[in-house]
């Protein structure tokens, strides 16, 4: 992890200890330094190795900030924690729930999502604890097209930040008798966390090439200036959790996504679409499988090569 952060943490700890004892040598107790948030404000996938291995952090602390009434199911959170323990070497995964007020928005832009994080997030990396923030929203993503069925279930926009559009998750689950809120929540959480683990080609280098390509509205592969196909940070293997059947508004999809336009210059590598997850879950439940879809061997190989299990 970054040395400056560790040094600042040590200094801060020293200051706290200094304040709590009576052996002050001229320090004024009022001068408490603000929390250093830098390590938690990096790009998606930048903390992949720190999440997977125990080199720098042994514990994961996940803040679940949910709009009152939009708390995720216990069943989904249990499944999510098992997934984290299966894929990483973390010895402890702690969930901290925080009910927050509704922002009273019809839809949320990325800038608004970032502002909400500034307002609500309370956990940041500390000592050997790596902190994650997940916001469960009562509003859909800006740019959703309900008529076309293009809805966003969740997105990642930083190394330790994620949003789940819980209102959209529930609406989607209601469409199918066989699929529960917990199924959609768990699949969305696991998929988005896969991006924080650096999948695919997003901070974790693929061992074998299995990155899918970005396509335009006509289904044609988009190419860069040299004529090479542009990767879309998703997996090309059928049935894999990191496959996105219907990807829209990826980082290179210029201007197509409202969510990708933001004043913070954040790159959103994934807006997980409802249609994609519905298809994933329907294929899965038709085989009679109870657990959410898992990672294929290529994705597992990548994670293992970057410090994961
Ligand atoms: Zn994705
Ligand atoms: Zn995969």
XYZ file of C-alpha atoms and ligand atoms in Angstrom:
311
model
C 0.000 0.000 0.000
C 1.079 3.518 -0.174
C 3.769 4.552 2.227
C 2.563 8.117 2.684
C -0.738 6.794 3.904
C 0.915 4.475 6.399
C 3.161 7.282 7.650
C 0.185 9.621 8.009
C -1.758 6.905 9.843
C 1.140 6.389 12.248
C 1.442 10.137 12.840
C -2.295 10.365 13.377
C -2.259 7.476 15.822
C 0.634 9.131 17.632
C -1.340 12.347 17.855
C -4.377 10.519 19.225
C -2.280 8.748 21.850
C -0.613 12.045 22.673
C -3.970 13.687 23.173
C -5.318 10.978 25.432
C -2.365 11.121 27.807
C -1.387 13.983 30.050
C 2.192 14.037 28.885
C 1.592 16.624 26.186
C 4.572 18.614 25.095
C 2.848 21.703 23.771
C 0.353 20.027 21.390
C -3.091 21.556 21.281
C -5.724 18.814 21.571
C -8.124 20.616 19.206
C -5.829 20.083 16.228
C -7.090 16.732 14.996
C -6.051 15.989 11.451
C -8.706 15.113 8.884
C -8.912 11.493 7.684
C -6.689 10.791 4.686
C -9.073 9.511 2.030
C -6.590 9.372 -0.858
C -6.056 5.602 -0.800
C -9.810 5.069 -1.211
C -10.240 7.524 -4.065
C -8.302 5.714 -6.810
C -9.572 4.195 -10.060
C -11.585 0.974 -10.353
C -9.292 -2.041 -10.152
C -6.365 -0.110 -8.640
C -6.699 -1.988 -5.337
C -7.212 -5.421 -6.899
C -4.105 -6.959 -5.333
C -4.766 -5.385 -1.932
C -8.292 -6.820 -1.983
C -7.190 -10.295 -3.031
C -4.013 -10.821 -1.011
C -3.048 -10.200 2.591
C 0.211 -8.402 1.726
C -0.990 -5.023 2.978
C -4.430 -5.624 4.481
C -5.778 -8.581 6.443
C -9.301 -7.307 7.016
C -12.104 -5.962 4.879
C -14.580 -3.493 6.324
C -17.591 -2.884 4.095
C -19.914 0.010 4.771
C -23.442 -0.603 3.512
C -25.084 2.814 3.253
C -28.718 2.191 2.334
C -31.593 4.557 1.859
C -34.133 3.805 4.564
C -36.328 0.950 3.305
C -33.805 -0.195 0.683
C -31.587 -2.436 2.806
C -30.340 -5.495 0.917
C -31.502 -8.932 2.046
C -29.528 -10.841 4.664
C -29.464 -13.816 2.304
C -27.680 -11.818 -0.415
C -25.177 -10.350 2.037
C -24.345 -13.833 3.384
C -23.740 -15.050 -0.159
C -21.629 -11.991 -0.935
C -19.427 -12.442 2.148
C -18.889 -16.146 1.300
C -17.841 -15.118 -2.214
C -15.302 -12.629 -0.813
C -13.885 -15.258 1.535
C -13.650 -17.794 -1.282
C -11.788 -15.468 -3.616
C -9.516 -13.554 -1.228
C -7.205 -14.386 1.654
C -8.929 -11.915 3.988
C -9.345 -13.357 7.465
C -12.143 -11.047 8.484
C -14.947 -9.421 6.511
C -16.975 -6.961 8.557
C -20.210 -5.356 7.355
C -21.263 -2.022 8.827
C -24.824 -0.914 8.068
C -25.837 2.708 7.949
C -29.380 3.888 7.131
C -29.340 7.193 5.270
C -31.987 9.641 4.111
C -33.296 9.558 0.580
C -31.734 12.195 -1.677
C -35.220 12.589 -3.214
C -34.012 12.292 -6.790
C -35.904 10.679 -9.667
C -32.641 9.307 -11.023
C -28.971 9.569 -10.094
C -26.086 10.852 -12.214
C -22.536 9.792 -11.405
C -21.789 13.265 -10.040
C -24.713 12.913 -7.641
C -23.542 9.424 -6.657
C -20.076 10.827 -5.905
C -21.605 13.668 -3.838
C -23.635 11.132 -1.854
C -20.450 9.210 -1.110
C -18.771 12.404 0.148
C -21.749 12.979 2.410
C -22.338 9.474 3.746
C -19.108 7.472 3.646
C -17.521 7.026 7.055
C -15.088 4.129 6.551
C -11.617 4.550 5.053
C -8.520 2.369 5.114
C -6.975 2.136 8.544
C -3.999 0.044 9.652
C -4.496 -3.427 8.141
C -8.172 -2.834 7.313
C -9.186 -2.075 3.755
C -12.463 -0.164 3.562
C -15.200 -0.472 0.918
C -18.310 1.657 0.529
C -21.514 0.376 -1.130
C -24.516 2.657 -1.556
C -27.979 1.090 -1.979
C -30.067 3.676 -3.815
C -33.816 4.228 -3.895
C -33.505 5.762 -7.376
C -32.525 4.331 -10.776
C -29.452 5.396 -12.734
C -29.711 8.407 -14.964
C -30.013 7.292 -18.573
C -31.994 4.103 -17.907
C -34.436 3.293 -20.668
C -37.326 1.381 -19.115
C -39.119 0.847 -22.424
C -36.057 -0.720 -24.014
C -35.363 -2.660 -20.837
C -31.961 -0.990 -20.532
C -31.730 -0.606 -16.797
C -28.639 -0.369 -14.619
C -28.467 -2.580 -11.547
C -25.132 -1.426 -10.269
C -21.853 0.223 -11.127
C -18.334 0.691 -9.820
C -16.595 4.027 -10.196
C -13.564 3.910 -7.882
C -11.219 1.333 -6.322
C -13.383 0.946 -3.208
C -16.762 2.422 -4.183
C -19.866 0.831 -5.614
C -23.507 1.698 -6.148
C -26.410 -0.741 -6.300
C -29.689 0.640 -7.631
C -31.810 -1.320 -5.166
C -35.082 0.137 -6.496
C -34.213 -1.235 -9.950
C -33.022 -4.563 -8.497
C -36.407 -5.118 -6.841
C -38.358 -4.067 -9.912
C -36.377 -6.522 -12.021
C -36.787 -9.395 -9.556
C -40.548 -8.787 -9.567
C -40.615 -9.612 -13.278
C -39.769 -13.246 -12.708
C -41.479 -15.721 -10.441
C -38.305 -17.797 -10.170
C -35.903 -15.003 -9.308
C -35.794 -13.344 -5.892
C -34.479 -9.956 -4.754
C -31.635 -11.831 -3.063
C -30.648 -13.557 -6.345
C -30.355 -10.245 -8.201
C -28.623 -8.482 -5.299
C -26.087 -11.247 -4.814
C -25.293 -11.562 -8.531
C -24.926 -7.790 -8.926
C -22.689 -7.461 -5.848
C -20.476 -10.374 -6.905
C -20.198 -9.122 -10.490
C -19.343 -5.554 -9.508
C -16.853 -6.760 -6.908
C -15.244 -8.793 -9.693
C -14.343 -5.433 -11.257
C -12.832 -4.241 -7.974
C -10.773 -7.463 -8.129
C -9.493 -6.124 -11.458
C -11.587 -8.230 -13.845
C -11.356 -8.244 -16.802
C -8.069 -6.532 -17.682
C -8.856 -3.784 -15.203
C -5.899 -3.904 -12.839
C -5.524 -7.682 -13.004
C -3.733 -8.759 -16.179
C -5.426 -11.695 -17.903
C -3.293 -14.852 -18.095
C -5.025 -15.878 -21.354
C -6.955 -13.394 -23.434
C -10.637 -13.690 -22.540
C -11.723 -10.066 -22.637
C -14.854 -9.404 -24.654
C -14.930 -6.517 -27.122
C -16.906 -3.329 -27.211
C -19.654 -3.320 -29.831
C -21.704 -0.486 -31.310
C -25.522 -0.363 -31.585
C -25.364 -2.631 -34.646
C -23.379 -5.292 -32.841
C -20.188 -4.512 -34.792
C -16.898 -4.564 -32.893
C -15.530 -1.076 -32.289
C -11.879 -0.473 -33.114
C -9.225 1.936 -31.925
C -7.121 4.220 -34.138
C -4.914 1.262 -35.124
C -7.876 -0.888 -36.075
C -7.634 -3.168 -33.031
C -10.836 -4.181 -31.236
C -11.482 -2.341 -27.975
C -11.897 -4.489 -24.872
C -14.959 -3.953 -22.688
C -13.564 -5.229 -19.358
C -15.946 -8.187 -19.389
C -15.361 -11.883 -19.914
C -15.976 -13.597 -23.234
C -16.678 -17.017 -21.697
C -20.322 -18.140 -21.799
C -21.869 -18.580 -18.382
C -19.211 -16.590 -16.501
C -20.330 -14.106 -13.852
C -18.163 -11.447 -15.505
C -19.816 -11.809 -18.883
C -22.159 -8.976 -19.812
C -24.594 -9.969 -22.515
C -25.710 -6.454 -23.070
C -23.091 -3.896 -22.280
C -23.799 -0.271 -22.772
C -21.947 2.877 -21.884
C -18.501 1.394 -21.398
C -15.480 3.653 -21.014
C -14.793 3.881 -24.728
C -18.409 4.227 -25.773
C -18.015 7.940 -26.345
C -20.917 10.020 -25.165
C -23.347 7.120 -25.224
C -23.680 6.946 -21.501
C -24.940 9.752 -19.365
C -23.331 8.098 -16.396
C -19.905 8.203 -18.036
C -20.072 11.998 -18.283
C -19.007 13.471 -15.004
C -17.041 16.385 -13.670
C -14.820 14.116 -11.563
C -13.259 12.434 -14.612
C -14.137 9.034 -13.226
C -14.218 6.060 -15.542
C -17.162 3.722 -15.099
C -16.071 0.383 -16.569
C -19.412 -1.261 -15.942
C -23.056 -0.433 -15.672
C -24.483 -3.857 -15.162
C -27.658 -4.148 -17.178
C -30.844 -5.739 -15.900
C -31.321 -7.770 -19.092
C -27.857 -9.242 -18.692
C -28.445 -10.396 -15.123
C -31.932 -11.691 -15.869
C -30.535 -13.829 -18.674
C -27.635 -15.009 -16.487
C -30.006 -15.991 -13.672
C -32.607 -17.605 -15.910
C -29.954 -19.783 -17.586
C -28.657 -20.651 -14.177
C -31.936 -21.454 -12.406
C -33.117 -23.520 -15.379
C -30.204 -25.820 -14.563
C -31.522 -26.049 -11.008
C -28.514 -24.315 -9.457
C -29.187 -22.532 -6.193
C -26.091 -20.327 -5.892
C -25.561 -17.251 -8.057
C -23.503 -17.675 -11.254
C -19.791 -18.031 -10.559
C -16.518 -17.069 -12.212
C -15.203 -19.254 -15.024
C -11.706 -20.784 -15.005
C -10.117 -17.875 -16.906
C -11.323 -15.303 -14.394
C -10.283 -17.575 -11.495
C -6.831 -18.003 -13.020
C -6.431 -14.205 -13.280
C -7.421 -13.655 -9.650
C -5.067 -16.370 -8.415
C -2.225 -14.748 -10.361
C -2.840 -11.393 -8.648
C -2.788 -12.617 -5.073
C -6.221 -14.236 -4.796
C -7.212 -17.774 -3.860
Zn -19.528 -5.443 -15.338
Zn -14.801 -15.087 -16.839
